[in-house]
Short mmCIF file of C-alpha atoms and ligand atoms in Angstrom, two decimals:
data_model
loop_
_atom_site.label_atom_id
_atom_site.label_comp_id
_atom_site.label_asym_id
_atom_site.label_seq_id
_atom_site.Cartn_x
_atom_site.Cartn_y
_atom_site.Cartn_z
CA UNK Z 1 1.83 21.77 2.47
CA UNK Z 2 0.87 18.36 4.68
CA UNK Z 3 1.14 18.63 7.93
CA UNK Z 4 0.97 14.63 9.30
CA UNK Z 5 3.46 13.85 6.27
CA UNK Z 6 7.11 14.19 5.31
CA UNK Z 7 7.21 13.76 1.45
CA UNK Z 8 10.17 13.28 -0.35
CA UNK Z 9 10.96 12.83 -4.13
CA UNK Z 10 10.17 11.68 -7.00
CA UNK Z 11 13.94 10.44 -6.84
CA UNK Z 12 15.11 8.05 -9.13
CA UNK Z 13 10.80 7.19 -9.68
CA UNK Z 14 10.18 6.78 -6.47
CA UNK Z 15 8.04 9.11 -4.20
CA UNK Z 16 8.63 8.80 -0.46
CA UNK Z 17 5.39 9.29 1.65
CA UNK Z 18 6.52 9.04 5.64
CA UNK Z 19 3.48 9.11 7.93
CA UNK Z 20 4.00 11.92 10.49
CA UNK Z 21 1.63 11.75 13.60
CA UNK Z 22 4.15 10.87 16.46
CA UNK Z 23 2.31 11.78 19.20
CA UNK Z 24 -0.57 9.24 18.38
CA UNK Z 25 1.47 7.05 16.91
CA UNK Z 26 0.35 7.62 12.93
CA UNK Z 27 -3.31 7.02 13.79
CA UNK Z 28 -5.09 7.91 10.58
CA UNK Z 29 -7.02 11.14 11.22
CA UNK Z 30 -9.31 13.03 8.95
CA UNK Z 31 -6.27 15.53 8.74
CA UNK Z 32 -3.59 13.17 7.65
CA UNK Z 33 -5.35 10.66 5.33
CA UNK Z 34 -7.25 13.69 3.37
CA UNK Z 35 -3.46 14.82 2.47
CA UNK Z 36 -2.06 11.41 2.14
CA UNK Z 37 -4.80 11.06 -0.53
CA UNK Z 38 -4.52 14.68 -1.97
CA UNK Z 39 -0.53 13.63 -2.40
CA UNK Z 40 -1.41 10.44 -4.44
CA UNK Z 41 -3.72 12.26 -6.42
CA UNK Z 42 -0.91 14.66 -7.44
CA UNK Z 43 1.45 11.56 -7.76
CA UNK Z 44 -1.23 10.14 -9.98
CA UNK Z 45 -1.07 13.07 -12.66
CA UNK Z 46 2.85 13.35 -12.20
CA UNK Z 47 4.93 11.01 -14.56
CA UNK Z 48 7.95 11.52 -12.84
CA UNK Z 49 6.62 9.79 -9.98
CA UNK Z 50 6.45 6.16 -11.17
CA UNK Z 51 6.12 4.31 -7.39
CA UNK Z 52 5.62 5.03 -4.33
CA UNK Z 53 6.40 4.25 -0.78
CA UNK Z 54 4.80 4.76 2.27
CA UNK Z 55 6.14 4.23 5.91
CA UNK Z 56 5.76 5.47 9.13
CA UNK Z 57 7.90 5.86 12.00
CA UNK Z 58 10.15 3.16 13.80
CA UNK Z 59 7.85 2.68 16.57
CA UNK Z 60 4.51 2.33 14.62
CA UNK Z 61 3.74 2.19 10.97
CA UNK Z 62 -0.10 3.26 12.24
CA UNK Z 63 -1.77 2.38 15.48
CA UNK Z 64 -5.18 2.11 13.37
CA UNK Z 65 -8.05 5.26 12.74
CA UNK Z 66 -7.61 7.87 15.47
CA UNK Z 67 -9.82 6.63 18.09
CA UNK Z 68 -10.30 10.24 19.75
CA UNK Z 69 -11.63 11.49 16.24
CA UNK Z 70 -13.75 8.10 16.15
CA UNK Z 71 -15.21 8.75 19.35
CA UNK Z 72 -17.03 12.10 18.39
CA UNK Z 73 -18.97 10.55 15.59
CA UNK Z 74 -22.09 8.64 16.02
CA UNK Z 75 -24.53 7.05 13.27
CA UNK Z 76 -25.42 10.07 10.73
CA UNK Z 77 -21.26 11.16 11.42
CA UNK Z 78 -20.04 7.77 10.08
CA UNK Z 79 -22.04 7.54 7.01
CA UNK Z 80 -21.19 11.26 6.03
CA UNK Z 81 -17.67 10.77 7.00
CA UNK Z 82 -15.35 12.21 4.57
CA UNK Z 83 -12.19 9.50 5.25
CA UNK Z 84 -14.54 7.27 2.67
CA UNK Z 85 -13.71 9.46 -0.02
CA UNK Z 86 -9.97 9.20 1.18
CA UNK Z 87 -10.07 5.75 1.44
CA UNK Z 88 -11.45 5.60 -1.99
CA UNK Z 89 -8.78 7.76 -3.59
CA UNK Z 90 -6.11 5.33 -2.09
CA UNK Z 91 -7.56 2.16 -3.42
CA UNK Z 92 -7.76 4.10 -6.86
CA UNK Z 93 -4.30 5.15 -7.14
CA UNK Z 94 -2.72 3.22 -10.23
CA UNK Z 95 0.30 3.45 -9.11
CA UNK Z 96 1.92 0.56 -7.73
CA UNK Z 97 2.91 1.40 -3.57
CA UNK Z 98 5.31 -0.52 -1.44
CA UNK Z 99 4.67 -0.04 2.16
CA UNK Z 100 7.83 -0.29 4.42
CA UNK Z 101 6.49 -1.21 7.99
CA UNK Z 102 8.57 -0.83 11.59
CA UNK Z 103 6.47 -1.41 14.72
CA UNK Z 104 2.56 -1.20 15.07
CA UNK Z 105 0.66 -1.92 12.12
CA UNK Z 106 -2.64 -1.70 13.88
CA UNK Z 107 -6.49 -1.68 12.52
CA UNK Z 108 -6.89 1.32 9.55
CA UNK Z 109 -2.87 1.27 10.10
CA UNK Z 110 -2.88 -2.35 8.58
CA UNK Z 111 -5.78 -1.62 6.02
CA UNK Z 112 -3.36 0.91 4.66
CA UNK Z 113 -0.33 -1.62 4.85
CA UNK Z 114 -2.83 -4.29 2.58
CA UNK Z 115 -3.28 -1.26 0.05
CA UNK Z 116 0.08 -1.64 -0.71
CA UNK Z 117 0.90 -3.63 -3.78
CA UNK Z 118 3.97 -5.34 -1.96
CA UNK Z 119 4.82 -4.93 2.12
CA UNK Z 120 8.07 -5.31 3.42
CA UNK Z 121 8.41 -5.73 7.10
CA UNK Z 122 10.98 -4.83 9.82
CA UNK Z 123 11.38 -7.75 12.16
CA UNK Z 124 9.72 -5.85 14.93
CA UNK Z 125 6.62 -5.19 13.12
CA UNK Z 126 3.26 -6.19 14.85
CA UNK Z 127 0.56 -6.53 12.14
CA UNK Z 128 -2.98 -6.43 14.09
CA UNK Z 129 -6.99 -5.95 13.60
CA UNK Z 130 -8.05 -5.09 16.66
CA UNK Z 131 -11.14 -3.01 16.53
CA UNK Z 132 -13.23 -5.98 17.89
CA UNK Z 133 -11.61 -4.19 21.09
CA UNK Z 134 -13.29 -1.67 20.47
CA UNK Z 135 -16.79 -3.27 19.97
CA UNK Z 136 -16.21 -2.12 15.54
CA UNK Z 137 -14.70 -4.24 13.01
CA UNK Z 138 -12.59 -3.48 10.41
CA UNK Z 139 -14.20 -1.04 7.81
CA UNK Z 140 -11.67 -0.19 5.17
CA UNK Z 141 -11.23 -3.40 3.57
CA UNK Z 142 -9.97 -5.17 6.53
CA UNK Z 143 -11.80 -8.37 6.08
CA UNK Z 144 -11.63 -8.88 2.83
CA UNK Z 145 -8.24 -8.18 2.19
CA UNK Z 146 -6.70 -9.89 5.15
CA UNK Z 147 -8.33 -13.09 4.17
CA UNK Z 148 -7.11 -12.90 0.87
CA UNK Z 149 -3.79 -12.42 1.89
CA UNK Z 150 -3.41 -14.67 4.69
CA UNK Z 151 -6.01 -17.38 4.38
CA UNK Z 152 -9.35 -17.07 6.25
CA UNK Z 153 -7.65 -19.37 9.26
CA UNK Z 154 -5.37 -16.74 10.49
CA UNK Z 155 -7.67 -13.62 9.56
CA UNK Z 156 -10.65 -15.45 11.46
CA UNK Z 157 -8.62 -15.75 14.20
CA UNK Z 158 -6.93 -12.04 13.75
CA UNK Z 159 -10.20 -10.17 13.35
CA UNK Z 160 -12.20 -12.02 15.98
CA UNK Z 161 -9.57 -12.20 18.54
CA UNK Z 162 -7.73 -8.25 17.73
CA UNK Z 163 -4.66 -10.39 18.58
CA UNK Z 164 -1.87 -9.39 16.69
CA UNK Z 165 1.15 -11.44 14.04
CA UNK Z 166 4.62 -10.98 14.45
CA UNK Z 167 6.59 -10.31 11.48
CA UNK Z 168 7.54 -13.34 11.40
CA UNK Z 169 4.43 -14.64 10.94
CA UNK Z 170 2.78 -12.27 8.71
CA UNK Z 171 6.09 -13.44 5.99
CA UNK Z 172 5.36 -16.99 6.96
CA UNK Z 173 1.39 -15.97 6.22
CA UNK Z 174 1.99 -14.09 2.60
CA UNK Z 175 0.95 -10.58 3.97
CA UNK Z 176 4.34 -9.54 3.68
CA UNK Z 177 7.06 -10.62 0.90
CA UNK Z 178 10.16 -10.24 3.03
CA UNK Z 179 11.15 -8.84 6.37
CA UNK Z 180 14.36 -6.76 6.94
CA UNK Z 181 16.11 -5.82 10.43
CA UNK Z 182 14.30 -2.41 11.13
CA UNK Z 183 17.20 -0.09 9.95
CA UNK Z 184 16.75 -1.05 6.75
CA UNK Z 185 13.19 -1.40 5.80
CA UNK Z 186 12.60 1.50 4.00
CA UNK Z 187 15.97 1.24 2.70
CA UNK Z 188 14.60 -1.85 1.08
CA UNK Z 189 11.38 -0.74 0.43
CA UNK Z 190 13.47 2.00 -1.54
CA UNK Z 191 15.54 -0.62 -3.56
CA UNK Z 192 12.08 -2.33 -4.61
CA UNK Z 193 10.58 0.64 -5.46
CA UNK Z 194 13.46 1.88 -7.49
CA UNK Z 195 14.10 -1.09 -9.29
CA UNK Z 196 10.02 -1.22 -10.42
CA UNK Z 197 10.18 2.63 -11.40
CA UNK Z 198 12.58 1.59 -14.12
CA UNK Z 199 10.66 -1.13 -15.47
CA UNK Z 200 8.03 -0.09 -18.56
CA UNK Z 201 5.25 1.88 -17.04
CA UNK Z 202 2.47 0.74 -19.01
CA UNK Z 203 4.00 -2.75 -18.72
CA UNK Z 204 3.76 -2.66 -14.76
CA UNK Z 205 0.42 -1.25 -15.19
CA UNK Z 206 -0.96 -3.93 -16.74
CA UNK Z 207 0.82 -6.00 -14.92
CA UNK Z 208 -0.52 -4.66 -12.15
CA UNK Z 209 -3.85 -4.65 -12.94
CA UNK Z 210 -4.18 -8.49 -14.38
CA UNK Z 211 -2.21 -9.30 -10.36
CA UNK Z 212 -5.42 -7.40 -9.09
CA UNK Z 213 -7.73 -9.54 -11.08
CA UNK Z 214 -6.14 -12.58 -9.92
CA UNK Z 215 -8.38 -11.39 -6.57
CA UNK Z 216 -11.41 -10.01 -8.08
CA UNK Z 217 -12.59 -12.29 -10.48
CA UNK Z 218 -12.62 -16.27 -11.67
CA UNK Z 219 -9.69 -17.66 -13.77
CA UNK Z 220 -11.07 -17.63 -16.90
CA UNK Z 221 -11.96 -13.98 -16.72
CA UNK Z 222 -8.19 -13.09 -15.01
CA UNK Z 223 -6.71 -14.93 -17.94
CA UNK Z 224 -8.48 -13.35 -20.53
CA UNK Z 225 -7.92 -10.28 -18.90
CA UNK Z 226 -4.49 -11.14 -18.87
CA UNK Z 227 -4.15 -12.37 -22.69
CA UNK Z 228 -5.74 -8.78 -23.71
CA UNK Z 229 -3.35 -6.79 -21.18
CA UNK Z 230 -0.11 -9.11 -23.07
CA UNK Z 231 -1.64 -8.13 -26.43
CA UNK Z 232 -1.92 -4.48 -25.92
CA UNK Z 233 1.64 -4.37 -24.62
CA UNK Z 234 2.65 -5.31 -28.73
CA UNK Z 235 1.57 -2.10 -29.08
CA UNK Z 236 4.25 -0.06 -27.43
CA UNK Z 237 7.59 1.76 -27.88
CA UNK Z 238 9.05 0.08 -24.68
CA UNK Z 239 8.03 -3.10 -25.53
CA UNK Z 240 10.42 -2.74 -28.95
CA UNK Z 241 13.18 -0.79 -26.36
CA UNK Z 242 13.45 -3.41 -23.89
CA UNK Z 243 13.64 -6.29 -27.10
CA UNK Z 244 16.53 -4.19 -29.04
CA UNK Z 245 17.96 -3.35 -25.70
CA UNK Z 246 18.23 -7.38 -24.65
CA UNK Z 247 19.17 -8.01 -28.50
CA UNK Z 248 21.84 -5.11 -28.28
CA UNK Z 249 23.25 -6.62 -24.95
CA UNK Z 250 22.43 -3.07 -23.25
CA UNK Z 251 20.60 -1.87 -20.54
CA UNK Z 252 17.08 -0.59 -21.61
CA UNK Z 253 15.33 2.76 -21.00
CA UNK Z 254 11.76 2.75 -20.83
CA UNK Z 255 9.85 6.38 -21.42
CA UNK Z 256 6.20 5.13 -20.82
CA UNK Z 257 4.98 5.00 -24.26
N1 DAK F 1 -5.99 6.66 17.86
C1 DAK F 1 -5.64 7.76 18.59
N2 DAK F 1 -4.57 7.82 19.41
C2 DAK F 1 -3.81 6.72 19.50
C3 DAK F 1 -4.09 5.52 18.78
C4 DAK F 1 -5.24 5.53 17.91
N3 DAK F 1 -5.57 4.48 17.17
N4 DAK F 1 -3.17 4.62 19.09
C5 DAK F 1 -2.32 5.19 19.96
N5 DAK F 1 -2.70 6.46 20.22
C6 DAK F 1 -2.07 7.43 21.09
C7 DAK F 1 -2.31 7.07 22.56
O1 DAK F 1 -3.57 7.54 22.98
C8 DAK F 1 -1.16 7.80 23.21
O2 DAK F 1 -1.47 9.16 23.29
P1 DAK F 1 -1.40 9.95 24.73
O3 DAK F 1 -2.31 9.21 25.62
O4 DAK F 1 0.04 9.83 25.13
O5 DAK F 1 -1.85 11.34 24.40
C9 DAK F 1 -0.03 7.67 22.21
O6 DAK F 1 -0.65 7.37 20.95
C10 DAK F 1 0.93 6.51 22.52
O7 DAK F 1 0.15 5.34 22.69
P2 DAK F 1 0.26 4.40 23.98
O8 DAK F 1 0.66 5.20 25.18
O9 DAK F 1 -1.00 3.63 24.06
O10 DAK F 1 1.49 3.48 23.57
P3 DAK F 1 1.76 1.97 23.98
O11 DAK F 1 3.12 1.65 23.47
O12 DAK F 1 1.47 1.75 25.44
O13 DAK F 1 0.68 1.12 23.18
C11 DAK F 1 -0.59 0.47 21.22
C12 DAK F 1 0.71 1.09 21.79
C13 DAK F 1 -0.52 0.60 19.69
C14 DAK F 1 -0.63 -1.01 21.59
C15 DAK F 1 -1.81 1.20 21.81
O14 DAK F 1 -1.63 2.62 21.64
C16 DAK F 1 -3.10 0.80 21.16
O15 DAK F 1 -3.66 -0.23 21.45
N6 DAK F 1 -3.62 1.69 20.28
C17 DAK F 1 -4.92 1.50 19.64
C18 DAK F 1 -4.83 0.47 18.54
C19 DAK F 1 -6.18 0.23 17.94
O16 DAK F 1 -7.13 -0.18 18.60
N7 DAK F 1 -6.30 0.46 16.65
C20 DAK F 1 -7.53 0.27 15.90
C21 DAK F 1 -8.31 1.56 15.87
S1 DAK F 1 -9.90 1.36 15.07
C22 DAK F 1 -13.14 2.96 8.30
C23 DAK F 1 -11.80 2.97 8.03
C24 DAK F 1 -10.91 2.53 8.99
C25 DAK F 1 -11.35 2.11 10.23
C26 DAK F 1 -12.70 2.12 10.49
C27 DAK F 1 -13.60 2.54 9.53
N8 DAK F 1 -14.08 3.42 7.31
C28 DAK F 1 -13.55 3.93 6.04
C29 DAK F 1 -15.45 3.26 7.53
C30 DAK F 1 -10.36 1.71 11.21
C31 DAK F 1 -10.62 1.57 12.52
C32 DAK F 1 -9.49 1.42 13.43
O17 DAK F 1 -8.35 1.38 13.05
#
């Protein structure tokens, strides 16, 4: 049973995954992301569960890794460290995850947030990288990702300064798709989620996967990717459903196959 989360769900598809860690304001221990990844590996293998999203609290989404627990671990500690295997079961997870984000969104707080396949903000959010505080840099993807999403201007100036981006910004910047007064971001996040989880599952998979490529690899090879993805959908029960469905003037029901 975790301790540093509240789940809730699968409701409607979506599973609700609330970061609990108030007194250090959802920094990412060992603790809490070693059951945040042992609950997406069970959401993996569940088909209920067909998205998921992941908040925090109002006051922070994550202040970053906890810096106490960072403290105790020199050299030999950081390359054993077991939050790489967590880290590695989040970027797995095939799922796709909308993060719903209210106040700091600091450091490992906003490498988790970039995880997410689609961030909605509250207009209080603070979206930061400031382990060059700290005399570190970002090690869970925090470079890479941040320049994809906002351009390497802004996450230049983010990573080298620690300074953070209002929510404002971050929508103006692309790391976020919309931002919501606070009360309702995971209300939102919700709606998103719910409306995805009735879409096709092997059609948002794909989908999913060819958006991912759109990062990873050159044109040509996303396109092809995406040309074989399309095909492969011709293959499936819900792609006839949601045809007869449109044809039949009906809503359609998707069951994954
Ligand atoms: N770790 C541990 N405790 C934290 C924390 C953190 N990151 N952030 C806040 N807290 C704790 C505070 O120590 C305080 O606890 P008490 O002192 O009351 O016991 C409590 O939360 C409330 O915080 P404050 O009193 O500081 O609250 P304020 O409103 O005054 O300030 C703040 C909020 C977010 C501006 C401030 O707390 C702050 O600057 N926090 C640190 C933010 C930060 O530097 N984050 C980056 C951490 S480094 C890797 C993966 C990931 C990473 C690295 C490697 N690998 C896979 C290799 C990531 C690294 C990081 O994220």
């Amino acid at each position: 049973m975790p301790n540093h989360l509240i789940v809730e769900g699968p409701q409607l598809g979506v599973l609700s995954i609330k970061l609990h860690r108030p007194e250090a304001l959802n920094a990412l221990n060992t603790a809490l992301l070693a059951e945040l990844a042992d609950t997406l590996i069970a959401a993996q293998d569940d088909a209920e569960v067909r998205t998921v999203v992941i908040t925090g609290s109002r006051r922070a989404f994550a202040a970053g890794a906890d810096i106490k627990e960072m403290a105790e671990r020199d050299l030999v500690g950081m390359l054993e460290d077991p939050r790489q295997r967590h880290w590695s079961t989040i970027t797995r997870f095939s799922k796709p995850i909308i993060a719903a984000v209210n106040g700091f969104c600091l450091g490992g707080g906003c490498e988790l947030a970039m995880h997410a396949d689609i961030l909605i903000a509250g207009e209080d959010a603070r979206f930061g990288q400031p382990e060059i505080n700290l005399g570190i840099m970002p090690g869970a993807g925090g470079t890479q990702r941040l320049v994809r999403a906002v351009g390497k201007a802004l996450a230049t100036q983010m990573v080298l300064t620690g300074e953070p981006i209002s929510a404002r910004r971050a929508l103006e910047a692309g790391l976020v798709s919309e931002i919501t007064q606070p009360e309702l971001t995971v209300e939102r996040a919700i709606a998103v989620a719910e409306t995805i989880a009735a879409k096709a599952p092997l059609a948002v998979r794909l989908a999913r996967e060819a958006l991912h490529k759109a990062e990873d690899t050159d044109l040509a090879t996303g396109l092809r990717f995406e040309r074989h993805a399309f095909t492969l959908l011709a293959g499936t029960k819900d792609r006839e459903e949601g045809i007869h469905a449109f044809q039949e003037k009906r809503p359609a029901t998707f069951n994954g196959h």
